[in-house]
CSV table of C-alpha atoms and ligand atoms in Angstrom, one decimal:
chain,number,residue,atom,x,y,z
M,1,MET,CA,-26.9,35.5,34.5
M,2,ASP,CA,-24.8,32.7,33.5
M,3,ASP,CA,-25.0,29.1,33.7
M,4,THR,CA,-23.3,29.0,37.1
M,5,GLN,CA,-25.8,31.5,38.4
M,6,SER,CA,-28.4,29.6,37.5
M,7,GLY,CA,-27.2,26.6,39.9
M,8,ALA,CA,-27.8,24.1,36.8
M,9,ALA,CA,-25.0,21.3,36.5
M,10,VAL,CA,-22.3,22.6,34.1
M,11,HIS,CA,-20.0,20.3,32.0
M,12,ALA,CA,-18.3,23.1,29.9
M,13,GLU,CA,-16.9,21.8,26.6
M,14,PRO,CA,-13.0,22.0,27.2
M,15,ALA,CA,-11.5,24.7,24.7
M,16,LEU,CA,-10.1,23.8,21.7
M,17,ALA,CA,-6.7,24.2,23.0
M,18,GLU,CA,-7.4,21.6,25.6
M,19,TYR,CA,-7.9,19.1,22.9
M,20,GLU,CA,-5.0,20.0,20.8
M,21,GLU,CA,-2.8,19.6,24.1
M,22,SER,CA,-4.4,16.3,24.6
M,23,PHE,CA,-4.0,15.3,21.0
M,24,ALA,CA,-0.3,16.1,21.2
M,25,ALA,CA,0.4,14.6,24.5
M,26,THR,CA,-1.0,11.3,23.1
M,27,ILE,CA,1.7,11.5,20.0
M,28,ALA,CA,4.4,12.5,22.3
M,29,ARG,CA,3.8,9.6,24.6
M,30,ASP,CA,3.7,7.2,21.5
M,31,GLN,CA,0.1,6.3,22.1
M,32,ARG,CA,-2.5,5.5,19.8
M,33,VAL,CA,-5.0,8.1,18.6
M,34,GLU,CA,-8.4,6.2,18.3
M,35,PRO,CA,-11.6,6.9,16.1
M,36,ARG,CA,-13.6,8.7,18.8
M,37,ASP,CA,-10.6,10.6,20.2
M,38,TRP,CA,-10.4,14.7,18.7
M,39,MET,CA,-8.0,15.0,16.3
M,40,PRO,CA,-6.6,17.7,14.2
M,41,ASP,CA,-8.7,18.3,10.7
M,42,GLY,CA,-5.4,17.9,9.2
M,43,TYR,CA,-4.2,14.8,10.7
M,44,ARG,CA,-7.9,13.4,9.5
M,45,LYS,CA,-7.2,14.5,5.8
M,46,THR,CA,-3.6,13.1,5.8
M,47,LEU,CA,-5.0,9.7,7.3
M,48,ILE,CA,-7.9,9.3,4.8
M,49,ARG,CA,-5.7,10.3,1.8
M,50,GLN,CA,-2.9,7.9,2.8
M,51,ILE,CA,-5.2,5.0,4.0
M,52,ALA,CA,-7.7,5.5,0.9
M,53,GLN,CA,-4.5,5.6,-1.5
M,54,HIS,CA,-3.2,2.0,0.3
M,55,ALA,CA,-6.8,0.5,0.2
M,56,HIS,CA,-6.9,1.3,-3.7
M,57,SER,CA,-3.4,0.2,-4.6
M,58,GLU,CA,-4.3,-3.0,-2.9
M,59,ILE,CA,-7.4,-3.4,-4.8
M,60,ILE,CA,-5.6,-2.4,-8.4
M,61,GLY,CA,-2.7,-4.2,-7.6
M,62,MET,CA,-4.7,-7.5,-7.9
M,63,GLN,CA,-4.7,-6.8,-11.5
M,64,PRO,CA,-1.3,-7.3,-12.8
M,65,GLU,CA,-0.8,-10.6,-11.1
M,66,GLY,CA,-4.4,-11.6,-11.7
M,67,ASP,CA,-3.7,-11.6,-15.3
M,68,TRP,CA,-1.7,-14.6,-14.8
M,69,ILE,CA,-4.1,-16.7,-12.8
M,70,THR,CA,-5.5,-18.6,-15.8
M,71,ARG,CA,-2.1,-19.2,-17.4
M,72,ALA,CA,0.1,-20.1,-14.1
M,73,PRO,CA,2.1,-23.1,-15.6
M,74,SER,CA,0.8,-25.5,-12.9
M,75,LEU,CA,-1.8,-26.0,-10.5
M,76,ARG,CA,0.6,-25.5,-7.5
M,77,ARG,CA,1.5,-21.9,-9.0
M,78,LYS,CA,-2.0,-21.4,-9.8
M,79,ALA,CA,-3.3,-22.0,-6.4
M,80,ILE,CA,-0.5,-20.0,-4.9
M,81,LEU,CA,-1.2,-16.9,-6.8
M,82,PHE,CA,-4.6,-17.3,-6.5
M,83,ALA,CA,-4.6,-17.0,-2.8
M,84,LYS,CA,-2.0,-14.2,-3.1
M,85,VAL,CA,-4.3,-12.2,-5.1
M,86,GLN,CA,-7.2,-13.1,-2.9
M,87,ASP,CA,-5.2,-11.8,0.1
M,88,GLU,CA,-4.8,-8.2,-1.5
M,89,ALA,CA,-8.6,-7.9,-1.8
M,90,GLY,CA,-8.6,-8.7,2.1
M,91,HIS,CA,-6.0,-6.0,2.5
M,92,GLY,CA,-7.8,-3.5,0.5
M,93,LEU,CA,-11.0,-4.3,2.8
M,94,TYR,CA,-9.1,-4.1,6.0
M,95,LEU,CA,-7.9,-0.7,4.7
M,96,TYR,CA,-11.2,0.5,3.4
M,97,SER,CA,-12.6,-0.4,7.1
M,98,ALA,CA,-9.8,1.6,8.6
M,99,ALA,CA,-10.6,4.5,6.4
M,100,GLU,CA,-14.1,4.5,7.4
M,101,THR,CA,-13.5,5.0,11.1
M,102,LEU,CA,-12.4,8.5,9.8
M,103,GLY,CA,-15.5,9.3,8.5
M,104,VAL,CA,-15.6,8.6,5.0
M,105,ASP,CA,-17.6,6.3,3.1
M,106,ARG,CA,-16.2,3.4,1.0
M,107,ASP,CA,-18.3,3.9,-2.1
M,108,ASP,CA,-17.1,7.3,-2.0
M,109,LEU,CA,-13.6,6.2,-1.8
M,110,THR,CA,-14.3,4.1,-4.9
M,111,THR,CA,-16.1,6.8,-7.0
M,112,ARG,CA,-13.1,8.8,-6.2
M,113,LEU,CA,-10.6,6.2,-7.7
M,114,ILE,CA,-12.5,5.6,-10.8
M,115,GLU,CA,-12.9,9.1,-11.3
M,116,GLY,CA,-9.1,9.8,-11.0
M,117,ARG,CA,-9.5,11.8,-8.1
M,118,GLN,CA,-7.6,9.9,-5.8
M,119,LYS,CA,-4.2,8.1,-6.3
M,120,TYR,CA,-2.7,4.6,-6.1
M,121,SER,CA,0.7,3.2,-6.3
M,122,SER,CA,2.5,3.8,-9.2
M,123,ILE,CA,4.0,0.3,-9.2
M,124,PHE,CA,0.6,-1.3,-10.4
M,125,ASN,CA,0.9,0.8,-14.0
M,126,TYR,CA,3.4,-1.2,-15.3
M,127,PRO,CA,2.7,-4.5,-17.5
M,128,THR,CA,3.6,-8.2,-16.8
M,129,PRO,CA,4.0,-9.7,-20.0
M,130,THR,CA,6.0,-13.0,-18.5
M,131,PHE,CA,5.2,-15.2,-15.6
M,132,ALA,CA,8.8,-14.0,-14.2
M,133,ASP,CA,6.8,-10.5,-13.6
M,134,VAL,CA,4.7,-12.6,-10.9
M,135,GLY,CA,7.9,-13.7,-9.2
M,136,VAL,CA,9.8,-10.3,-9.1
M,137,ILE,CA,6.4,-8.6,-8.0
M,138,GLY,CA,6.3,-10.9,-5.2
M,139,TRP,CA,10.4,-10.1,-4.6
M,140,PHE,CA,10.5,-6.6,-5.1
M,141,VAL,CA,7.1,-5.1,-4.7
M,142,ASP,CA,6.1,-7.0,-1.7
M,143,GLY,CA,9.8,-6.6,-0.6
M,144,ALA,CA,9.1,-2.8,-0.9
M,145,ALA,CA,6.0,-2.8,0.6
M,146,ILE,CA,7.4,-4.6,3.7
M,147,CYS,CA,10.0,-2.1,4.4
M,148,ASN,CA,7.3,0.6,3.9
M,149,GLN,CA,4.5,-0.8,6.0
M,150,VAL,CA,6.4,-2.6,9.0
M,151,PRO,CA,7.0,1.0,10.2
M,152,LEU,CA,3.4,1.6,9.9
M,153,CYS,CA,2.4,-1.1,12.1
M,154,ARG,CA,3.7,1.8,14.7
M,155,SER,CA,1.7,4.6,13.2
M,156,SER,CA,-0.3,6.8,15.5
M,157,TYR,CA,-3.5,6.0,14.3
M,158,GLY,CA,-4.9,2.8,16.1
M,159,PRO,CA,-7.2,1.6,13.3
M,160,TYR,CA,-4.6,1.4,10.7
M,161,ALA,CA,-1.3,0.2,12.7
M,162,ARG,CA,-3.7,-2.5,13.7
M,163,ALA,CA,-4.7,-3.2,10.2
M,164,MET,CA,-1.0,-3.2,9.1
M,165,VAL,CA,-0.1,-5.8,11.7
M,166,ARG,CA,-1.8,-8.7,9.5
M,167,ILE,CA,-1.3,-7.1,6.2
M,168,CYS,CA,2.6,-7.3,6.7
M,169,LYS,CA,2.5,-10.9,8.1
M,170,GLU,CA,0.9,-11.9,4.5
M,171,GLU,CA,3.2,-9.5,2.7
M,172,SER,CA,6.3,-11.4,4.1
M,173,PHE,CA,4.7,-14.6,2.8
M,174,HIS,CA,4.0,-13.2,-0.7
M,175,GLN,CA,7.7,-11.8,-0.8
M,176,ARG,CA,9.0,-15.5,-0.1
M,177,GLN,CA,6.9,-17.3,-2.6
M,178,GLY,CA,8.1,-14.6,-5.4
M,179,TYR,CA,11.4,-15.1,-4.2
M,180,GLU,CA,11.1,-19.0,-4.4
M,181,LEU,CA,9.4,-18.7,-7.8
M,182,LEU,CA,12.4,-16.9,-9.0
M,183,MET,CA,14.9,-19.4,-7.7
M,184,THR,CA,13.2,-22.1,-9.5
M,185,MET,CA,13.3,-20.4,-12.6
M,186,MET,CA,16.9,-19.7,-12.2
M,187,ARG,CA,17.4,-23.4,-11.7
M,188,GLY,CA,15.6,-24.1,-14.9
M,189,THR,CA,16.9,-23.6,-18.4
M,190,GLU,CA,19.0,-20.4,-20.2
M,191,ALA,CA,15.5,-19.0,-21.4
M,192,GLN,CA,14.0,-18.9,-18.1
M,193,ARG,CA,16.9,-17.3,-16.6
M,194,ALA,CA,16.9,-14.5,-19.4
M,195,MET,CA,13.3,-14.0,-18.3
M,196,VAL,CA,14.0,-13.6,-14.8
M,197,GLN,CA,16.6,-11.0,-15.6
M,198,ASP,CA,14.5,-9.1,-18.0
M,199,ALA,CA,11.9,-9.1,-15.3
M,200,VAL,CA,14.3,-7.7,-12.8
M,201,ASP,CA,15.4,-5.1,-15.5
M,202,ARG,CA,12.2,-3.8,-15.9
M,203,TRP,CA,10.9,-3.6,-12.2
M,204,TRP,CA,13.9,-2.3,-10.4
M,205,TRP,CA,13.6,1.3,-11.1
M,206,PRO,CA,9.5,1.5,-10.7
M,207,SER,CA,10.1,-0.5,-7.1
M,208,LEU,CA,12.4,1.9,-5.9
M,209,MET,CA,10.0,4.6,-6.8
M,210,MET,CA,7.2,3.0,-5.1
M,211,PHE,CA,8.8,4.9,-1.8
M,212,GLY,CA,7.6,8.1,-3.3
M,213,PRO,CA,9.4,11.3,-4.3
M,214,PRO,CA,12.9,12.2,-2.7
M,215,ASP,CA,12.8,13.9,0.8
M,216,GLY,CA,13.4,17.2,-0.6
M,217,ASN,CA,10.4,17.2,-3.2
M,218,SER,CA,8.1,15.2,-0.5
M,219,PRO,CA,5.2,18.0,0.5
M,220,ASN,CA,3.4,15.7,3.2
M,221,SER,CA,6.3,14.1,4.8
M,222,ALA,CA,7.2,16.5,7.3
M,223,ALA,CA,3.6,16.8,8.6
M,224,SER,CA,3.1,13.2,8.3
M,225,MET,CA,6.3,12.4,10.6
M,226,ALA,CA,5.4,15.0,13.4
M,227,TRP,CA,2.5,13.2,13.8
M,228,LYS,CA,3.9,10.0,13.7
M,229,ILE,CA,1.7,8.4,10.8
M,230,LYS,CA,4.9,7.9,8.8
M,231,ARG,CA,7.9,6.9,11.0
M,232,HIS,CA,10.8,7.1,8.2
M,233,SER,CA,11.3,9.1,5.4
M,234,ASN,CA,10.9,8.2,1.6
M,235,ASP,CA,14.7,8.1,1.1
M,236,GLU,CA,15.5,6.3,4.1
M,237,LEU,CA,13.3,3.4,3.4
M,238,ARG,CA,14.4,3.6,-0.1
M,239,ARG,CA,17.8,2.9,1.1
M,240,ARG,CA,16.7,-0.1,3.3
M,241,PHE,CA,15.1,-1.8,0.6
M,242,VAL,CA,18.2,-1.8,-1.6
M,243,ASP,CA,20.5,-3.0,1.3
M,244,MET,CA,18.1,-5.7,2.0
M,245,THR,CA,17.7,-6.8,-1.8
M,246,VAL,CA,21.3,-6.4,-3.0
M,247,PRO,CA,22.6,-9.8,-1.3
M,248,GLN,CA,19.3,-11.6,-2.0
M,249,ALA,CA,20.0,-10.7,-6.2
M,250,GLN,CA,23.6,-12.0,-5.7
M,251,LYS,CA,22.2,-15.5,-4.2
M,252,LEU,CA,19.5,-15.7,-6.7
M,253,GLY,CA,22.1,-14.8,-9.5
M,254,VAL,CA,20.6,-11.8,-11.3
M,255,THR,CA,22.1,-8.3,-11.9
M,256,LEU,CA,20.2,-5.1,-10.7
M,257,PRO,CA,20.2,-2.8,-13.5
M,258,ASP,CA,22.5,-0.1,-12.0
M,259,PRO,CA,25.6,0.6,-12.8
M,260,GLU,CA,26.0,3.0,-9.8
M,261,LEU,CA,25.0,0.4,-7.4
M,262,ARG,CA,28.1,-0.5,-4.9
M,263,TRP,CA,28.8,-0.9,-1.3
M,264,ASN,CA,29.8,2.0,0.5
M,265,GLU,CA,32.0,1.0,3.4
M,266,ALA,CA,32.4,4.2,5.2
M,267,GLU,CA,28.6,4.6,5.6
M,268,GLY,CA,27.6,0.8,6.0
M,269,ARG,CA,25.1,1.0,3.0
M,270,HIS,CA,24.9,0.7,-0.6
M,271,ASP,CA,25.3,3.8,-3.1
M,272,PHE,CA,22.8,3.7,-5.8
M,273,GLY,CA,21.7,5.6,-8.6
M,274,THR,CA,18.7,8.1,-9.2
M,275,PRO,CA,15.5,6.8,-10.2
M,276,ASP,CA,13.9,8.8,-13.2
M,277,TRP,CA,11.5,11.4,-11.0
M,278,ASP,CA,10.1,12.5,-14.4
M,279,GLU,CA,8.9,9.0,-14.9
M,280,LEU,CA,7.2,8.9,-11.6
M,281,THR,CA,5.5,12.1,-12.0
M,282,ARG,CA,4.1,11.0,-15.3
M,283,VAL,CA,2.8,7.7,-13.8
M,284,ILE,CA,1.3,9.3,-11.0
M,285,THR,CA,-0.4,12.0,-13.0
M,286,GLY,CA,-2.1,9.3,-15.0
M,287,ASP,CA,0.2,8.8,-17.9
M,288,GLY,CA,2.2,5.3,-17.2
M,289,PRO,CA,1.8,2.3,-19.5
M,290,CYS,CA,-1.2,0.9,-17.9
M,291,ASN,CA,-3.0,3.6,-16.4
M,292,GLU,CA,-6.0,3.8,-18.4
M,293,GLU,CA,-6.4,0.1,-18.5
M,294,ARG,CA,-6.3,-0.4,-14.7
M,295,VAL,CA,-8.8,2.2,-14.1
M,296,ARG,CA,-11.2,1.2,-16.9
M,297,ARG,CA,-11.3,-2.4,-15.3
M,298,ARG,CA,-11.7,-1.5,-11.8
M,299,ARG,CA,-14.5,0.9,-12.9
M,300,GLU,CA,-16.0,-2.2,-14.9
M,301,ALA,CA,-15.7,-4.5,-11.9
M,302,HIS,CA,-17.5,-2.1,-9.7
M,303,GLU,CA,-20.3,-1.4,-12.1
M,304,GLU,CA,-20.4,-5.8,-12.9
M,305,GLY,CA,-20.4,-5.9,-8.9
M,306,ALA,CA,-23.5,-3.7,-8.4
M,307,TRP,CA,-26.0,-6.6,-8.1
M,308,VAL,CA,-23.8,-8.1,-5.7
M,309,ARG,CA,-23.7,-5.1,-3.4
M,310,GLU,CA,-27.7,-4.6,-3.9
M,311,ALA,CA,-28.2,-8.2,-3.1
M,312,ALA,CA,-25.9,-8.1,0.1
M,313,ALA,CA,-27.6,-4.9,1.1
M,314,ALA,CA,-31.1,-6.6,0.8
M,315,HIS,CA,-30.1,-9.6,2.9
M,316,ALA,CA,-28.6,-7.6,5.3
M,317,ALA,CA,-32.0,-5.4,5.6
M,318,LYS,CA,-33.9,-8.7,5.5
M,319,GLN,CA,-31.9,-10.1,8.5
M,320,ALA,CA,-32.3,-6.7,10.4
M,321,ALA,CA,-35.9,-6.7,10.2
M,322,ARG,CA,-36.1,-10.5,11.3
M,323,THR,CA,-34.1,-9.7,14.2
M,324,ARG,CA,-36.4,-6.8,15.0
M,325,GLU,CA,-39.3,-8.9,14.6
M,326,GLY,CA,-37.8,-11.7,16.9
M,327,ALA,CA,-37.0,-9.0,19.6
M,328,ALA,CA,-40.3,-7.8,19.3
M,329,ALA,CA,-42.2,-11.0,19.7
X,401,BYC,N1,2.6,6.1,-6.6
X,401,BYC,O1,4.7,13.7,-0.1
X,401,BYC,P1,4.6,12.5,-0.6
X,401,BYC,C1,1.2,-3.2,-1.9
X,401,BYC,C2,2.1,10.8,-4.1
X,401,BYC,S1,0.2,-1.7,-2.2
X,401,BYC,C3,1.8,7.3,-6.4
X,401,BYC,O2,6.1,11.8,-0.4
X,401,BYC,P2,3.3,10.7,1.4
X,401,BYC,C4,0.8,-4.5,-3.1
X,401,BYC,C5,1.6,10.9,-2.7
X,401,BYC,O3,0.4,10.3,-2.6
X,401,BYC,C6,1.4,-0.7,-1.7
X,401,BYC,N2,1.5,8.2,-5.8
X,401,BYC,O4,3.2,11.7,0.2
X,401,BYC,C7,-0.6,-4.5,-3.2
X,401,BYC,C8,1.6,12.6,-2.6
X,401,BYC,O5,0.4,13.0,-3.6
X,401,BYC,P3,-1.1,13.5,-3.0
X,401,BYC,C9,1.0,0.8,-1.3
X,401,BYC,C10,2.7,8.4,-4.7
X,401,BYC,O6,2.0,10.1,1.7
X,401,BYC,C11,-0.7,-5.8,-4.2
X,401,BYC,C12,2.3,13.2,-3.6
X,401,BYC,O7,3.0,11.8,-4.3
X,401,BYC,N3,2.0,1.5,-0.3
X,401,BYC,O8,1.9,-3.1,-1.3
X,401,BYC,O9,4.0,11.7,2.5
X,401,BYC,C13,0.2,-6.6,-4.7
X,401,BYC,C14,3.9,13.6,-2.8
X,401,BYC,O10,4.6,12.4,-2.2
X,401,BYC,C15,3.8,7.8,-4.7
X,401,BYC,C16,1.0,2.1,0.4
X,401,BYC,O11,0.2,3.0,0.0
X,401,BYC,C17,3.6,6.4,-5.5
X,401,BYC,N4,4.6,5.6,-5.4
X,401,BYC,O12,4.2,9.4,1.1
X,401,BYC,C18,1.4,-6.3,-4.0
X,401,BYC,C19,1.7,2.7,1.7
X,401,BYC,N5,4.7,8.4,-3.9
X,401,BYC,O13,-1.8,12.3,-2.2
X,401,BYC,C20,1.7,-5.3,-3.2
X,401,BYC,C21,1.3,3.8,2.3
X,401,BYC,C22,4.3,9.6,-3.7
X,401,BYC,O14,-0.5,14.8,-2.1
X,401,BYC,N6,1.4,5.0,2.2
X,401,BYC,N7,3.0,9.7,-4.2
X,401,BYC,O15,-1.5,14.1,-4.1
X,401,BYC,C23,2.8,5.7,2.1
X,401,BYC,O16,3.6,5.2,2.9
X,401,BYC,C24,2.9,6.9,1.4
X,401,BYC,O17,1.7,7.5,1.2
X,401,BYC,C25,4.0,7.4,0.2
X,401,BYC,C26,4.0,8.6,-0.1
X,401,BYC,C27,5.4,6.7,0.9
X,401,BYC,C28,3.7,6.1,-0.6
């Protein structure tokens, strides 16, 4: 006798195919997938990978600029830099929260980062030897982040897309503060102008690498674009960044270190040289100039912060117990 014959109310579980169909329809209609919706394992896994890497990048990204907080040349510059670095911490927190909606634990993600099992952006493995680096990070790195992340505000996964809206607003302020800092230095002494040009020379190519490997060598792109997690290819966003940055460089009065860079009238965009993809591979696989230092400092900060996490957990437990007692009284 089956359930129908027993007379019991039957709520049959939809078949897997129905879930898949409904997910595909949500994507096709450009609607958002939300945490409680059914999603394919691959979609969930890709999101966890990308969002966790993104969160780690924000947190590790506090280090290169954070190194200048105690050495900023004026109170105003110190306050600006302090606020910016604090914003990056906030971005990391929104993103870890978005990742947690997919069923992973933030503590576990941090462990994966400090054990070298998860990546973070290649760009944060380069040193910041002068204060001009702070300006160039704002201009190039936050500028590249805006090109890459504005389309992520339309990403198909709701919590990720919503986190990106606020992050992008803040990145836009970060980019402008960097450019304004550089403008000020360019109006200064010959030595300051040389310092800006030197920082531009060092950061240009690594900034182009932030967008990831070329499309022909980007194993995750096809699925991510079909799922509308990514809206544009790595090369397309890289081109947009170049087109956006060239006129800004002209206005600033610096030279971008690429002899192949020129306007292509027929295509209405710039032609530019090829980044050193071997360098990107080395940096991503742990062999960049600062990888070891970045991860070590992250590990130390995590260990030194253990007492804060314990105190916060104890406080939360006490509050919850008080609320329960209050409800019972
Ligand atoms: N660095 O198939 P692909 C910020 C990896 S924070 C390291 O093209 P995908 C800021 C990639 O993960 C900015 N790894 O991958 C913070 C993959 O490895 P796995 C951070 C890279 O995901 C503080 C493999 O290479 N932004 O702005 O389709 C201060 C093959 O690549 C990189 C984000 O995280 C790289 N540059 O595309 C200031 C944005 N490139 O995982 C500023 C969100 C590639 O298969 N992420 N890899 O082992 C994305 O948009 C995409 O994940 C990427 C890569 C475009 C980065």
